[in-house]
XYZ file of C-alpha atoms in Angstrom:
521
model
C -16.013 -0.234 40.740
C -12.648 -1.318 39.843
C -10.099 1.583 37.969
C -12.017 1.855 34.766
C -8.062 2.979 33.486
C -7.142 -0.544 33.539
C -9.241 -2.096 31.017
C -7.645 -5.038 28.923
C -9.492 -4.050 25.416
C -6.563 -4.148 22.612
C -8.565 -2.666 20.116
C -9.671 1.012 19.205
C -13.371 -0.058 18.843
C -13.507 -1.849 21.558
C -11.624 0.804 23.705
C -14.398 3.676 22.334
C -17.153 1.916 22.867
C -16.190 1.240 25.999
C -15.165 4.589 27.027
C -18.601 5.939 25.316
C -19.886 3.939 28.010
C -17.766 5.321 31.403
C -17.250 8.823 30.555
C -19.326 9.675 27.700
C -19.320 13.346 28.118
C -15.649 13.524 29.064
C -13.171 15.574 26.408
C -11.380 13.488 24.335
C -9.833 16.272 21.916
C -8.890 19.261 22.361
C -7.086 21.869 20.150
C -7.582 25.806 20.379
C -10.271 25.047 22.047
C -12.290 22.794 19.971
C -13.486 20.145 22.360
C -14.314 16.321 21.298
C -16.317 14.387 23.784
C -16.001 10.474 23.637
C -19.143 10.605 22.538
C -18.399 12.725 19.863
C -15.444 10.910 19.034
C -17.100 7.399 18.662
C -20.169 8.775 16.403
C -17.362 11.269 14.262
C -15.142 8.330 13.798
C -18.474 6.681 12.230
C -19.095 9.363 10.163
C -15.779 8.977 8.724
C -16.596 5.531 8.195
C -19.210 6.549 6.026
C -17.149 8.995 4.248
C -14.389 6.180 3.931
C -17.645 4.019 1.715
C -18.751 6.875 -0.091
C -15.092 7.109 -1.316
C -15.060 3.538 -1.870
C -12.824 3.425 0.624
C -12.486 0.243 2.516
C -10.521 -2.474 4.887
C -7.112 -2.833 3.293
C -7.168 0.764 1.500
C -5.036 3.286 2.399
C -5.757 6.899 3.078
C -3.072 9.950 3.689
C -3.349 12.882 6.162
C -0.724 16.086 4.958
C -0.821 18.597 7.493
C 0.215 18.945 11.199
C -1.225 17.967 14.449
C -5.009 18.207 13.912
C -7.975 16.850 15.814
C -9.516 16.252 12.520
C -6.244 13.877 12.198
C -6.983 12.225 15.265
C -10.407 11.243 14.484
C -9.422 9.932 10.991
C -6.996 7.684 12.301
C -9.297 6.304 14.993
C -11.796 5.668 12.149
C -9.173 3.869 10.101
C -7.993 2.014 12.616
C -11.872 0.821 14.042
C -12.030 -0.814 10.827
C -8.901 -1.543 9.065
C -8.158 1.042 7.045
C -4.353 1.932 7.073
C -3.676 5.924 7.248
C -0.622 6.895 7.043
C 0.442 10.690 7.920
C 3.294 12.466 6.194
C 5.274 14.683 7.470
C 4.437 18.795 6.259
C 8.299 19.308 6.575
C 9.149 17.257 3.426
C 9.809 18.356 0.009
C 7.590 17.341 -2.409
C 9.557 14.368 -4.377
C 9.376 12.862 -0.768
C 5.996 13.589 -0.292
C 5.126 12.091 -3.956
C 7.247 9.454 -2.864
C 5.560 8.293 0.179
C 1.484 8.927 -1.530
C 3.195 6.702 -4.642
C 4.089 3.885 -2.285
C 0.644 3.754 -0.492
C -1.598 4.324 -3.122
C -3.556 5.920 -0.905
C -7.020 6.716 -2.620
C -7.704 9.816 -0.429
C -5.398 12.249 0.750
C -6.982 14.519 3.750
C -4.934 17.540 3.514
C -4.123 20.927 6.281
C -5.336 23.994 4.357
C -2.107 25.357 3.730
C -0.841 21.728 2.358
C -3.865 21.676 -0.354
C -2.456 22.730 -3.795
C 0.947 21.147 -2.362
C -1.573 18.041 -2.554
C -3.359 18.354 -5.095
C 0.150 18.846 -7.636
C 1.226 16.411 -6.128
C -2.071 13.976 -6.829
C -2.430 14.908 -10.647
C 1.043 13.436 -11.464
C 0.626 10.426 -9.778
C -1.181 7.283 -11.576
C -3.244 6.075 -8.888
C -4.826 10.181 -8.870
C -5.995 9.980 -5.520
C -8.650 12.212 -4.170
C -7.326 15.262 -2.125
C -9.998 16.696 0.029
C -9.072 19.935 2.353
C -9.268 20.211 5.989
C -12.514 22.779 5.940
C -14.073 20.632 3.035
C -13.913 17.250 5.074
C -15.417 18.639 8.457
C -18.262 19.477 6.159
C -18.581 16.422 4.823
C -18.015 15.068 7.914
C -20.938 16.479 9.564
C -23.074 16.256 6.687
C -22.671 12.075 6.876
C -25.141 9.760 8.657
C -22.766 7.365 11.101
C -22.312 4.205 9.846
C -23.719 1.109 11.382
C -22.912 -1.808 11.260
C -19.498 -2.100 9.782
C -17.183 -5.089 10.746
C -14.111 -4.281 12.975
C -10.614 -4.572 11.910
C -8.923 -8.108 13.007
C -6.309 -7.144 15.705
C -3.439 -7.987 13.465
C -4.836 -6.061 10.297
C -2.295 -3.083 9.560
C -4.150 0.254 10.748
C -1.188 2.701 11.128
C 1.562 2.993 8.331
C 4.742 5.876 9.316
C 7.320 6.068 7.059
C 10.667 6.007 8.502
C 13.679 7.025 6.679
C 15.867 4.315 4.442
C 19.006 3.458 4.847
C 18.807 3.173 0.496
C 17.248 6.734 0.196
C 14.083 6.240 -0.166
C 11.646 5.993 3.205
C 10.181 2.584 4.476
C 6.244 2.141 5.246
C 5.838 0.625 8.681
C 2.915 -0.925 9.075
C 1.027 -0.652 12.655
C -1.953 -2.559 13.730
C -4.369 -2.547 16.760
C -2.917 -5.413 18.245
C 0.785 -3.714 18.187
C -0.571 -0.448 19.130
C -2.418 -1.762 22.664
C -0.246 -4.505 23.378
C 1.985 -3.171 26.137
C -0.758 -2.109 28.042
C -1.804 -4.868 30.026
C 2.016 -5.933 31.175
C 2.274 -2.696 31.844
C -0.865 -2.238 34.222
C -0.287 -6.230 35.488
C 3.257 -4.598 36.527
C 1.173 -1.706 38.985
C 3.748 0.656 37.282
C 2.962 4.474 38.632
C 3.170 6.291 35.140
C 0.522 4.040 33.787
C -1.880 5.310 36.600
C -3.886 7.860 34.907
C -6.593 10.324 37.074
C -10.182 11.127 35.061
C -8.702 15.235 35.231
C -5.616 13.937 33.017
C -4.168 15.392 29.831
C -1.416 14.274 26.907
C -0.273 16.787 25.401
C 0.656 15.799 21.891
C 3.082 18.294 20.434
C 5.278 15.868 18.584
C 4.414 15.742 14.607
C 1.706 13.056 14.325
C 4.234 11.449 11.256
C 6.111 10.297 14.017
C 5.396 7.350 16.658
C 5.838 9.709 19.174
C 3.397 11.779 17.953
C 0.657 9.540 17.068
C 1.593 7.132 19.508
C 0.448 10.072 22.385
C -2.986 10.419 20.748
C -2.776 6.428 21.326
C -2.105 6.904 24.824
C -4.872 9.277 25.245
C -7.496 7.245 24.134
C -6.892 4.213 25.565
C -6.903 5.559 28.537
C -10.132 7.636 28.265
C -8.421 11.133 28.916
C -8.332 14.641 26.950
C -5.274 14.452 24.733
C -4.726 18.625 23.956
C -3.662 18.558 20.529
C -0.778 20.762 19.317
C -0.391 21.886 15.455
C 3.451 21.825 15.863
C 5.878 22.067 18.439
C 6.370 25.326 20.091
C 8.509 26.513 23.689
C 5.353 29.027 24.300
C 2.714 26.672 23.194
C 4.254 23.954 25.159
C 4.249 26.086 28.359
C 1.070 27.242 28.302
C -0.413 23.585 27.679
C 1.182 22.642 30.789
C -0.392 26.282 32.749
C -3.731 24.784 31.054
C -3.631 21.482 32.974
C -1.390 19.315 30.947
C -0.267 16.497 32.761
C 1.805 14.160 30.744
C 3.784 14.557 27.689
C 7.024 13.273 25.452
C 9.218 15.515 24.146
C 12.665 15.131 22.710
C 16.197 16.552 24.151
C 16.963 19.232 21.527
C 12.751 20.918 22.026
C 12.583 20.333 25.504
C 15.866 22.880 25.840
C 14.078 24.906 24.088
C 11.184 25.170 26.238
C 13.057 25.150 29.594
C 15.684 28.100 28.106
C 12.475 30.161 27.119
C 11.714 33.202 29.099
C 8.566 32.184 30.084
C 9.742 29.164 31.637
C 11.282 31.081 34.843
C 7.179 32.281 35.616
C 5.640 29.170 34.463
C 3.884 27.019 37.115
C 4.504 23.652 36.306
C 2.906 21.555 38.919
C -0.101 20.345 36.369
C 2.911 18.627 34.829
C 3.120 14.392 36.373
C 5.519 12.796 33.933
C 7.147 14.008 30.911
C 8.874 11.178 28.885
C 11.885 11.880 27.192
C 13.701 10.567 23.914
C 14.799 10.348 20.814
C 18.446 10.812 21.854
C 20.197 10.863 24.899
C 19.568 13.687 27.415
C 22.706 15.625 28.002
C 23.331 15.820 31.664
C 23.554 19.353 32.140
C 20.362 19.894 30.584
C 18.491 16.989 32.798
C 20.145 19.166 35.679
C 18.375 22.534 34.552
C 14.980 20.433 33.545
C 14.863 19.117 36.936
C 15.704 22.016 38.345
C 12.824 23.686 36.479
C 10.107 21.320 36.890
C 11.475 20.096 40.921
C 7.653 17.594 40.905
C 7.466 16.707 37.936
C 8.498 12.706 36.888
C 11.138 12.869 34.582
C 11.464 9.473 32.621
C 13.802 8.406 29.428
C 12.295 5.687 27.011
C 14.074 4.121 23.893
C 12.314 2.680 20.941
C 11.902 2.735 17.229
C 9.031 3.158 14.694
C 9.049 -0.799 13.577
C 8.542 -1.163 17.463
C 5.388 0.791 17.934
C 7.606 3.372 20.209
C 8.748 2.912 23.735
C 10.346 -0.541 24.795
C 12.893 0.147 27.135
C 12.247 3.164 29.968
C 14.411 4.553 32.433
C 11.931 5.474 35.263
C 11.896 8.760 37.463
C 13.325 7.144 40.281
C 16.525 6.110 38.369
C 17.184 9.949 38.054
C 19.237 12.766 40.051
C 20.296 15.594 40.136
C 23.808 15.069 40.712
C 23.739 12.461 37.782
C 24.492 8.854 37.959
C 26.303 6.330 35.636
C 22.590 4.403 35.137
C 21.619 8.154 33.597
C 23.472 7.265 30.773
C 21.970 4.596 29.921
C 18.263 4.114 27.854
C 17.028 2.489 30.902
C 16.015 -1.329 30.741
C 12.724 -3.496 29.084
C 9.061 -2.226 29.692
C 7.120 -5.021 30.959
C 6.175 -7.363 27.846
C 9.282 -6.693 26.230
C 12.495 -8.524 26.001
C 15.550 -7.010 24.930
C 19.110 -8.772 23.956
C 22.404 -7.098 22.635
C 23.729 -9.432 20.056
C 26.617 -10.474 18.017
C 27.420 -11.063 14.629
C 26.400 -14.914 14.966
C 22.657 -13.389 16.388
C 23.316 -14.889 20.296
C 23.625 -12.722 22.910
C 26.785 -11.587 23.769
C 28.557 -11.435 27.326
C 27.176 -8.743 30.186
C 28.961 -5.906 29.163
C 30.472 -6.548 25.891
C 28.990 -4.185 22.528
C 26.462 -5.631 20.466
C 22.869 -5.061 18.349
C 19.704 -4.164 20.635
C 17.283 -6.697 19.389
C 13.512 -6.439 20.346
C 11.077 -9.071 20.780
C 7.949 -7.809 21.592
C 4.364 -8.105 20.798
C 4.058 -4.420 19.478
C 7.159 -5.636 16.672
C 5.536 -4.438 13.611
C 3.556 -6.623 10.680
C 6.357 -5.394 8.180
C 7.500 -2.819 6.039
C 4.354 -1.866 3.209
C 5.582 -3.952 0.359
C 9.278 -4.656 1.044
C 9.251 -8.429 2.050
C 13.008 -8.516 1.619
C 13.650 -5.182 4.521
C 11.641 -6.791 6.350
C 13.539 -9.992 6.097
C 16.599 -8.719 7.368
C 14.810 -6.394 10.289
C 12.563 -9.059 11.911
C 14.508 -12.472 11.945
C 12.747 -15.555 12.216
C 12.175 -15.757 15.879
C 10.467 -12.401 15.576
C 13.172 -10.621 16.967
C 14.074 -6.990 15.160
C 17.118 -5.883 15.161
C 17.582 -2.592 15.653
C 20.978 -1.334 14.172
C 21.673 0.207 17.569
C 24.802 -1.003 19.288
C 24.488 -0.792 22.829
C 26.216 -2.711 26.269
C 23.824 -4.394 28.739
C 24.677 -4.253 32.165
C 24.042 -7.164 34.443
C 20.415 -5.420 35.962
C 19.456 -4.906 32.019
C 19.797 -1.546 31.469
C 21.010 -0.807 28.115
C 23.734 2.007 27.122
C 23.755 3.023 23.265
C 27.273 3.474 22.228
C 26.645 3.979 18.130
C 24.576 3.057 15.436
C 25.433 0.217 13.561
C 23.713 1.527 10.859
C 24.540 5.054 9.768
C 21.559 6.966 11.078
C 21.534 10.462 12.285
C 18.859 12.011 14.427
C 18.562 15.704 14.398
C 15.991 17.523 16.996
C 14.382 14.067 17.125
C 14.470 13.515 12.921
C 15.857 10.327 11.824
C 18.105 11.296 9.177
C 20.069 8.586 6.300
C 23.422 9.456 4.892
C 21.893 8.115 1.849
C 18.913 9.747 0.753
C 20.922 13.177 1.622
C 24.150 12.115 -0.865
C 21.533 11.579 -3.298
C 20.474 14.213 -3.354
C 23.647 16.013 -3.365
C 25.108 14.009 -5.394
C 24.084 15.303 -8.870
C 25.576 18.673 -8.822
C 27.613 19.592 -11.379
C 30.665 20.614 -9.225
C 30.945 17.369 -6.971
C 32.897 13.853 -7.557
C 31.971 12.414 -4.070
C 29.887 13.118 -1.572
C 29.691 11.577 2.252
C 27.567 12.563 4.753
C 27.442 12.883 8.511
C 25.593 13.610 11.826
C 28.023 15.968 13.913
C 27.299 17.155 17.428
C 25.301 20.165 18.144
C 24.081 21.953 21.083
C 20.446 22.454 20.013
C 19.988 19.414 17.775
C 21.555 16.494 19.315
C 23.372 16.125 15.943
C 23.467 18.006 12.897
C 23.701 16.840 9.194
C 27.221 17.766 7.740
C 28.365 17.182 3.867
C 32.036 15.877 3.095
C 32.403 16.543 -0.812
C 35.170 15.759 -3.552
C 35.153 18.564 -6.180
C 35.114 17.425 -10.389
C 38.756 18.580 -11.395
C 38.640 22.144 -12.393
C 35.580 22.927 -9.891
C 35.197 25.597 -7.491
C 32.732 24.813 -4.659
C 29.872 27.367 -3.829
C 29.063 26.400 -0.002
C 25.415 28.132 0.098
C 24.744 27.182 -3.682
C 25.141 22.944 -2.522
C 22.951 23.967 0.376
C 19.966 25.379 -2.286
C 20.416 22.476 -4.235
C 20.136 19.950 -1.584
C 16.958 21.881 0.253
C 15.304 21.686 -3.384
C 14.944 17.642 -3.214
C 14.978 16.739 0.691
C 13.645 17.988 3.781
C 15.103 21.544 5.515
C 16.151 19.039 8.597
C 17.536 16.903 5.609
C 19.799 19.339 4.176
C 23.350 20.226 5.448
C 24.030 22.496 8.225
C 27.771 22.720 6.289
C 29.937 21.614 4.313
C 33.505 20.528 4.083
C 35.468 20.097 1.353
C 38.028 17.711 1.110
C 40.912 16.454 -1.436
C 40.101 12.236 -1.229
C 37.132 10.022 0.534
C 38.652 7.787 3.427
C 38.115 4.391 2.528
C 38.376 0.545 3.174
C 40.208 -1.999 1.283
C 36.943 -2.879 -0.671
C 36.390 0.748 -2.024
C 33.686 1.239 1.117
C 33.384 5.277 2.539
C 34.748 5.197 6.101
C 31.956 7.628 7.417
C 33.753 6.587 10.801
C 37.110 8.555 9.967
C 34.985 11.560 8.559
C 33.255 11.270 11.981
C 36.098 10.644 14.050
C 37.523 15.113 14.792
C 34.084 16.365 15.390
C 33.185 13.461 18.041
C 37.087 13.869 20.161
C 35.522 14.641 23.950
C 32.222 13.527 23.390
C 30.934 10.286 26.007
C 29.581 8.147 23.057
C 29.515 8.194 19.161
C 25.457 9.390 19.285
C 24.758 13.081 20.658
């Protein structure tokens, strides 16, 4: 029989009933040991389907999961995504305006919700118009398993949206990416035509998925999983000790980002941990500082240690930077993101939008079959992401190098990622920006050990104000995300700015980056 693995079904229906089929008894989920066969999994998923009708719930709609990692997550996104309903998960950590924000701009008519996220959800729900239908987690495995599985339902066109994550925008308020089946399987088959080893996978395999599921590299793990017919071990939420014990308990493949992954190898347990289960872990998110690749490799000596680059509106990973290109000593291709998976072509532009010379800064554009439909509603963002070739342009400026591996340098646009959060400037000065002691407000990502970056205010004081450090800090974590809020504050006399009246962010940047390789931690 050839390697069941390398099937060429682009479609979550298609890939469960297939895997019904080869490994029916096989664990699919698994969390605190709750274990989902395939079998399991393809006549839950239908039971959610019939859920989905008696809610009136249909192709097109939209439903919302609040609450971490959950297998019961899992299963309603696989439902959705069988036959073209759009979930989209939002992340626990936001504040509730955000949260409001993001159920607003779906109009999702159900809302799935963790048990502690409930009466967050259901406040929420009664002041929006649309008053969607919040059901908790204990309520809906009841209803769940109460349902007769639907039968006969028509599949989701491969190009229907089936995944929406919200990404944060650059204007303050997030942007709904929309994900379908045809963007979420679409690197597969370049990437099995291409006999790469990491897309090997052995029936005994394992994903761990400790990542928040809001994320693409959360979700997109559960993804992985799947189409590949192996157990993904679900996580509630990123932990060192939960992490290391996953990987004692056969995990064999994971993603993690820089600033959680020091985490676990810095945790006691690490130094007793066997980690030999452990194949591959991807990293990303932001760059790995070399010192900590050292003591990773160092901890893990057999495990395959691999960087990939990639972006939400690209379904995740387009560019990798495999094992091989790794060592211990460090190299000068280690600091790059590595070059295009197969399927994927990558080009650092100019201004004009034509590639620029080897070597020479420009935008990482993307074209690639898992570019996404659009942002939900915003024909105009997506206008200027996705140009009419279907290339997206990233806001990453990066060099190329003449093999094709890419080195980020800065974002064009003025993102910050903390612990693997995207953060905007924007939504953050917003939010700052109407207390009663502040003129001006600016605000940056400066380095920091344990987060990559961290989020710092610059603020202008209203003559005749005195400042309060820890009272702007309250303020700020009452409208955005903990992650969101500032780490600190400085307080200066005037803004730095251009001849047009524009905030040089660069300037305010410019002490706190002196010494550092590259303008992103």
């Amino acid at each position: 029989m050839s390697n069941p693995f390398h099937h060429d079904l682009t479609h979550f229906d298609d890939v469960l009933r297939f895997w019904v089929n080869e490994r029916p008894d096989a664990t699919a989920l698994d969390q605190e040991g709750r274990k989902t066969s395939y079998r399991e999994l393809e006549e839950n998923t239908r039971r959610i389907i019939a859920v989905f009708e008696a809610h009136g719930v249909g192709k097109g709609d939209h439903v919302a999961w609040l609450g971490k990692n959950s297998d019961l997550y899992c299963q309603l996104y696989i439902a959705s995504a069988r036959i073209g309903v759009v979930v989209a998960p939002v992340g626990w950590r936001l504040a509730p305006p955000e949260i409001a924000y993001i159920l607003k701009d779906t109009g999702a008519k159900l809302v799935l919700a963790g048990e502690e996220f409930v009466e967050t959800a259901k406040t929420i729900a009664h002041g929006l118009q649309t008053k969607p239908t919040v059901i908790g987690e204990m309520e809906a495995r009841a209803a769940i398993a109460a349902q007769t599985p639907a039968e006969g339902f028509s599949k989701a066109d491969d190009g229907d949206p089936v995944l929406q994550l919200y990404t944060s925008g650059t204007t303050g308020n997030p942007k709904g990416v929309m994900l379908s089946n045809g963007n979420l399987f679409a690197l597969r088959n370049p990437g099995n035509a291409a006999d790469l080893p990491w897309n090997h996978y052995n029936t005994d395999d394992c994903m761990l998925a400790a990542m928040p599921c809001a994320h693409i590299g959360g979700t997109g793990l559960i993804n992985i999983a799947i189409a590949n017919g192996i157990r993904c071990r679900v996580e509630a939420e990123f932990t060192p000790l939960g992490v290391l014990e996953a990987i004692e308990e056969g995990a064999t493949h994971m993603f993690i980002v820089p600033a959680a992954l020091q985490m676990v190898v810095q945790h006691p347990r690490a130094a007793e941990t066997d980690f030999s289960n452990l194949r591959y872990m991807l990293y990303g998110a932001a760059p790995m500082p070399l010192e900590l690749l050292k003591e990773v490799v160092r901890t893990m000596p057999d495990t395959g240690v691999m960087q990939v680059y990639g972006m939400t509106e690209t379904t995740g990973t387009v560019t990798h930077l495999p094992p091989d290109d790794h060592s211990l000593d460090g190299n000068e291709r280690m600091r790059s993101a590595g070059k295009a998976v197969p399927g994927v072509e990558i080009e650092v532009r100019g201004p004009d939008n034509k590639p620029v010379p080897v070597g020479e800064i420009g935008e990482i554009c993307v074209r690639s079959p898992t570019n996404m439909a659009g942002y939900h509603n915003l024909p105009e963002a997506t206008a200027s992401t996705i140009d009419a070739e279907g290339w997206v342009h990233t806001g990453d400026a990066a060099i190329m190098d003449d093999d094709g591996y890419v080195y980020i340098q800065d974002r064009i646009k003025d993102m910050i990622i903390t612990g693997g959060e995207n953060v905007y400037p924007a939504e953050v000065e917003s939010a700052i920006y109407g207390h009663p002691a502040i003129a001006e407000v600016a605000v940056i990502g400066i380095p920091s050990e344990k987060w990559g970056e961290e989020v710092k205010a610059c603020v202008v004081c209203k003559p005749g104000h005195d400042l309060d450090v820890n009272d702007v800090i309250a303020y700020t974590r009452e409208r955005v995300a903990p992650f969101k809020t500032p780490k600190s504050i400085d307080v200066i006399p005037e803004m730095p700015r251009n001849p047009s009246g524009k905030i040089l962010r660069r300037q305010l940047r410019a002490p706190y980056w002196e010494g550092q390789d590259r303008q992103v931690s």
